[in-house]
Amino acid sequence: MKERRVYTIEEVDKLKAWFDAQTLPQEMQIDSSAYTPDLPETVSMLFDQAYICYENYKMLGCIRLLERIKSNLEKQQ
């Protein structure tokens, strides 16, 4: 059986601190199927959801998107 990954509040806080220290571009092609014309607002809304759903493995899409955005930003640096 595949292990289901959940997050701790500390992990979400650490990810939030990383984003707070960044200057985000206005828009981003997150992956081949996800584009945002307002990245700062998208990140804000994803964190709103992440703080509610971080312990529910069925609702972790928001955190996975945040990690993908972080990875894209790190590649740009």
Short mmCIF file of N, CA and C in Angstrom, two decimals:
data_model
loop_
_atom_site.label_atom_id
_atom_site.label_comp_id
_atom_site.label_asym_id
_atom_site.label_seq_id
_atom_site.Cartn_x
_atom_site.Cartn_y
_atom_site.Cartn_z
N MET A 1 0.84 -1.18 0.00
CA MET A 1 0.00 0.00 0.00
C MET A 1 0.89 1.25 0.00
N LYS A 2 0.56 2.20 -0.83
CA LYS A 2 1.33 3.43 -0.94
C LYS A 2 1.12 4.31 0.30
N GLU A 3 2.24 4.83 0.81
CA GLU A 3 2.15 5.72 1.97
C GLU A 3 1.54 7.05 1.55
N ARG A 4 0.63 7.55 2.34
CA ARG A 4 -0.02 8.82 2.05
C ARG A 4 0.70 9.93 2.78
N ARG A 5 1.20 10.90 2.03
CA ARG A 5 1.99 12.00 2.58
C ARG A 5 1.06 13.10 3.06
N VAL A 6 1.22 13.49 4.31
CA VAL A 6 0.54 14.67 4.83
C VAL A 6 1.62 15.62 5.32
N TYR A 7 1.24 16.84 5.60
CA TYR A 7 2.18 17.88 6.00
C TYR A 7 1.90 18.31 7.43
N THR A 8 2.91 18.89 8.04
CA THR A 8 2.75 19.48 9.36
C THR A 8 2.55 20.99 9.18
N ILE A 9 2.03 21.61 10.19
CA ILE A 9 1.86 23.07 10.15
C ILE A 9 3.22 23.74 10.03
N GLU A 10 4.25 23.14 10.62
CA GLU A 10 5.60 23.70 10.54
C GLU A 10 6.11 23.68 9.11
N GLU A 11 5.80 22.62 8.36
CA GLU A 11 6.23 22.55 6.96
C GLU A 11 5.53 23.60 6.11
N VAL A 12 4.25 23.81 6.38
CA VAL A 12 3.51 24.84 5.64
C VAL A 12 4.05 26.23 6.01
N ASP A 13 4.33 26.44 7.29
CA ASP A 13 4.91 27.72 7.72
C ASP A 13 6.27 27.97 7.06
N LYS A 14 7.08 26.94 6.96
CA LYS A 14 8.40 27.07 6.33
C LYS A 14 8.26 27.42 4.85
N LEU A 15 7.33 26.78 4.17
CA LEU A 15 7.08 27.09 2.76
C LEU A 15 6.56 28.52 2.62
N LYS A 16 5.69 28.94 3.52
CA LYS A 16 5.16 30.32 3.50
C LYS A 16 6.28 31.33 3.71
N ALA A 17 7.18 31.04 4.65
CA ALA A 17 8.31 31.94 4.90
C ALA A 17 9.19 32.07 3.67
N TRP A 18 9.39 30.97 2.96
CA TRP A 18 10.19 31.02 1.73
C TRP A 18 9.53 31.94 0.72
N PHE A 19 8.22 31.77 0.52
CA PHE A 19 7.51 32.62 -0.45
C PHE A 19 7.51 34.07 -0.01
N ASP A 20 7.38 34.33 1.28
CA ASP A 20 7.37 35.71 1.78
C ASP A 20 8.69 36.43 1.49
N ALA A 21 9.76 35.67 1.37
CA ALA A 21 11.08 36.27 1.12
C ALA A 21 11.36 36.48 -0.37
N GLN A 22 10.42 36.09 -1.24
CA GLN A 22 10.63 36.18 -2.68
C GLN A 22 9.88 37.38 -3.27
N THR A 23 10.40 37.84 -4.41
CA THR A 23 9.67 38.79 -5.24
C THR A 23 9.07 37.97 -6.37
N LEU A 24 7.76 37.85 -6.37
CA LEU A 24 7.10 37.00 -7.34
C LEU A 24 6.84 37.74 -8.65
N PRO A 25 7.01 37.04 -9.77
CA PRO A 25 6.63 37.65 -11.05
C PRO A 25 5.11 37.80 -11.11
N GLN A 26 4.64 38.62 -12.01
CA GLN A 26 3.19 38.83 -12.12
C GLN A 26 2.46 37.59 -12.61
N GLU A 27 3.06 36.86 -13.55
CA GLU A 27 2.39 35.69 -14.11
C GLU A 27 3.36 34.53 -14.19
N MET A 28 2.80 33.32 -14.37
CA MET A 28 3.65 32.14 -14.49
C MET A 28 2.90 31.01 -15.18
N GLN A 29 3.60 30.33 -16.06
CA GLN A 29 3.14 29.05 -16.60
C GLN A 29 3.68 28.02 -15.63
N ILE A 30 2.83 27.52 -14.76
CA ILE A 30 3.25 26.64 -13.67
C ILE A 30 3.68 25.29 -14.22
N ASP A 31 2.88 24.75 -15.10
CA ASP A 31 3.23 23.53 -15.82
C ASP A 31 2.44 23.55 -17.11
N SER A 32 2.45 22.45 -17.85
CA SER A 32 1.79 22.45 -19.15
C SER A 32 0.28 22.67 -19.08
N SER A 33 -0.32 22.41 -17.93
CA SER A 33 -1.77 22.57 -17.82
C SER A 33 -2.21 23.65 -16.84
N ALA A 34 -1.27 24.35 -16.22
CA ALA A 34 -1.64 25.37 -15.23
C ALA A 34 -0.90 26.67 -15.50
N TYR A 35 -1.67 27.73 -15.70
CA TYR A 35 -1.14 29.08 -15.93
C TYR A 35 -1.88 30.04 -15.01
N THR A 36 -1.15 31.02 -14.47
CA THR A 36 -1.80 32.05 -13.68
C THR A 36 -1.37 33.43 -14.18
N PRO A 37 -2.33 34.31 -14.45
CA PRO A 37 -1.97 35.67 -14.85
C PRO A 37 -1.67 36.57 -13.65
N ASP A 38 -1.94 36.09 -12.42
CA ASP A 38 -1.71 36.87 -11.20
C ASP A 38 -1.10 35.94 -10.15
N LEU A 39 0.20 35.70 -10.27
CA LEU A 39 0.87 34.75 -9.38
C LEU A 39 0.79 35.14 -7.91
N PRO A 40 1.03 36.40 -7.54
CA PRO A 40 0.93 36.73 -6.10
C PRO A 40 -0.43 36.39 -5.50
N GLU A 41 -1.50 36.68 -6.23
CA GLU A 41 -2.84 36.37 -5.72
C GLU A 41 -3.06 34.86 -5.68
N THR A 42 -2.57 34.16 -6.68
CA THR A 42 -2.71 32.70 -6.71
C THR A 42 -2.00 32.07 -5.52
N VAL A 43 -0.78 32.52 -5.24
CA VAL A 43 -0.02 31.99 -4.10
C VAL A 43 -0.76 32.27 -2.80
N SER A 44 -1.30 33.45 -2.67
CA SER A 44 -2.06 33.80 -1.47
C SER A 44 -3.26 32.87 -1.28
N MET A 45 -4.00 32.63 -2.35
CA MET A 45 -5.17 31.75 -2.25
C MET A 45 -4.76 30.30 -1.98
N LEU A 46 -3.65 29.85 -2.57
CA LEU A 46 -3.18 28.49 -2.32
C LEU A 46 -2.79 28.31 -0.85
N PHE A 47 -2.18 29.33 -0.26
CA PHE A 47 -1.84 29.24 1.17
C PHE A 47 -3.09 29.27 2.05
N ASP A 48 -4.10 30.02 1.66
CA ASP A 48 -5.37 29.99 2.41
C ASP A 48 -5.88 28.55 2.48
N GLN A 49 -5.85 27.85 1.35
CA GLN A 49 -6.31 26.47 1.32
C GLN A 49 -5.34 25.56 2.05
N ALA A 50 -4.04 25.78 1.88
CA ALA A 50 -3.03 24.90 2.49
C ALA A 50 -3.16 24.88 4.01
N TYR A 51 -3.42 26.03 4.61
CA TYR A 51 -3.54 26.08 6.07
C TYR A 51 -4.79 25.36 6.58
N ILE A 52 -5.77 25.19 5.72
CA ILE A 52 -6.98 24.46 6.11
C ILE A 52 -6.82 22.96 5.88
N CYS A 53 -6.13 22.59 4.80
CA CYS A 53 -6.15 21.20 4.32
C CYS A 53 -4.83 20.44 4.50
N TYR A 54 -3.84 21.00 5.16
CA TYR A 54 -2.50 20.39 5.17
C TYR A 54 -2.47 18.97 5.74
N GLU A 55 -3.41 18.61 6.58
CA GLU A 55 -3.40 17.26 7.18
C GLU A 55 -4.24 16.24 6.40
N ASN A 56 -4.95 16.70 5.39
CA ASN A 56 -5.84 15.82 4.62
C ASN A 56 -5.15 15.45 3.31
N TYR A 57 -4.68 14.21 3.19
CA TYR A 57 -3.92 13.79 2.02
C TYR A 57 -4.72 13.87 0.73
N LYS A 58 -6.04 13.92 0.82
CA LYS A 58 -6.87 14.04 -0.38
C LYS A 58 -6.97 15.47 -0.89
N MET A 59 -6.54 16.42 -0.10
CA MET A 59 -6.69 17.84 -0.44
C MET A 59 -5.35 18.57 -0.55
N LEU A 60 -4.31 17.88 -0.95
CA LEU A 60 -2.98 18.47 -0.95
C LEU A 60 -2.57 19.08 -2.28
N GLY A 61 -3.49 19.20 -3.21
CA GLY A 61 -3.17 19.80 -4.50
C GLY A 61 -2.61 21.20 -4.35
N CYS A 62 -3.11 21.96 -3.40
CA CYS A 62 -2.63 23.33 -3.19
C CYS A 62 -1.15 23.34 -2.80
N ILE A 63 -0.74 22.44 -1.94
CA ILE A 63 0.65 22.40 -1.51
C ILE A 63 1.53 21.89 -2.65
N ARG A 64 1.04 20.93 -3.41
CA ARG A 64 1.81 20.44 -4.55
C ARG A 64 2.02 21.55 -5.58
N LEU A 65 1.00 22.37 -5.80
CA LEU A 65 1.16 23.51 -6.71
C LEU A 65 2.16 24.52 -6.16
N LEU A 66 2.09 24.78 -4.87
CA LEU A 66 3.06 25.70 -4.27
C LEU A 66 4.48 25.18 -4.42
N GLU A 67 4.67 23.89 -4.23
CA GLU A 67 6.01 23.31 -4.39
C GLU A 67 6.47 23.39 -5.84
N ARG A 68 5.55 23.22 -6.78
CA ARG A 68 5.91 23.33 -8.20
C ARG A 68 6.28 24.77 -8.54
N ILE A 69 5.53 25.74 -8.02
CA ILE A 69 5.84 27.15 -8.23
C ILE A 69 7.20 27.47 -7.63
N LYS A 70 7.47 26.98 -6.43
CA LYS A 70 8.77 27.21 -5.79
C LYS A 70 9.89 26.65 -6.65
N SER A 71 9.71 25.46 -7.16
CA SER A 71 10.72 24.83 -8.02
C SER A 71 10.96 25.67 -9.28
N ASN A 72 9.90 26.17 -9.89
CA ASN A 72 10.04 27.02 -11.07
C ASN A 72 10.81 28.29 -10.74
N LEU A 73 10.51 28.90 -9.61
CA LEU A 73 11.21 30.12 -9.21
C LEU A 73 12.68 29.87 -8.93
N GLU A 74 12.98 28.73 -8.30
CA GLU A 74 14.37 28.40 -8.01
C GLU A 74 15.15 28.17 -9.29
N LYS A 75 14.52 27.60 -10.31
CA LYS A 75 15.19 27.39 -11.60
C LYS A 75 15.49 28.72 -12.30
N GLN A 76 14.67 29.72 -12.06
CA GLN A 76 14.85 31.04 -12.68
C GLN A 76 15.97 31.84 -12.04
N GLN A 77 16.34 31.48 -10.82
CA GLN A 77 17.36 32.28 -10.09
C GLN A 77 18.75 31.95 -10.55
#
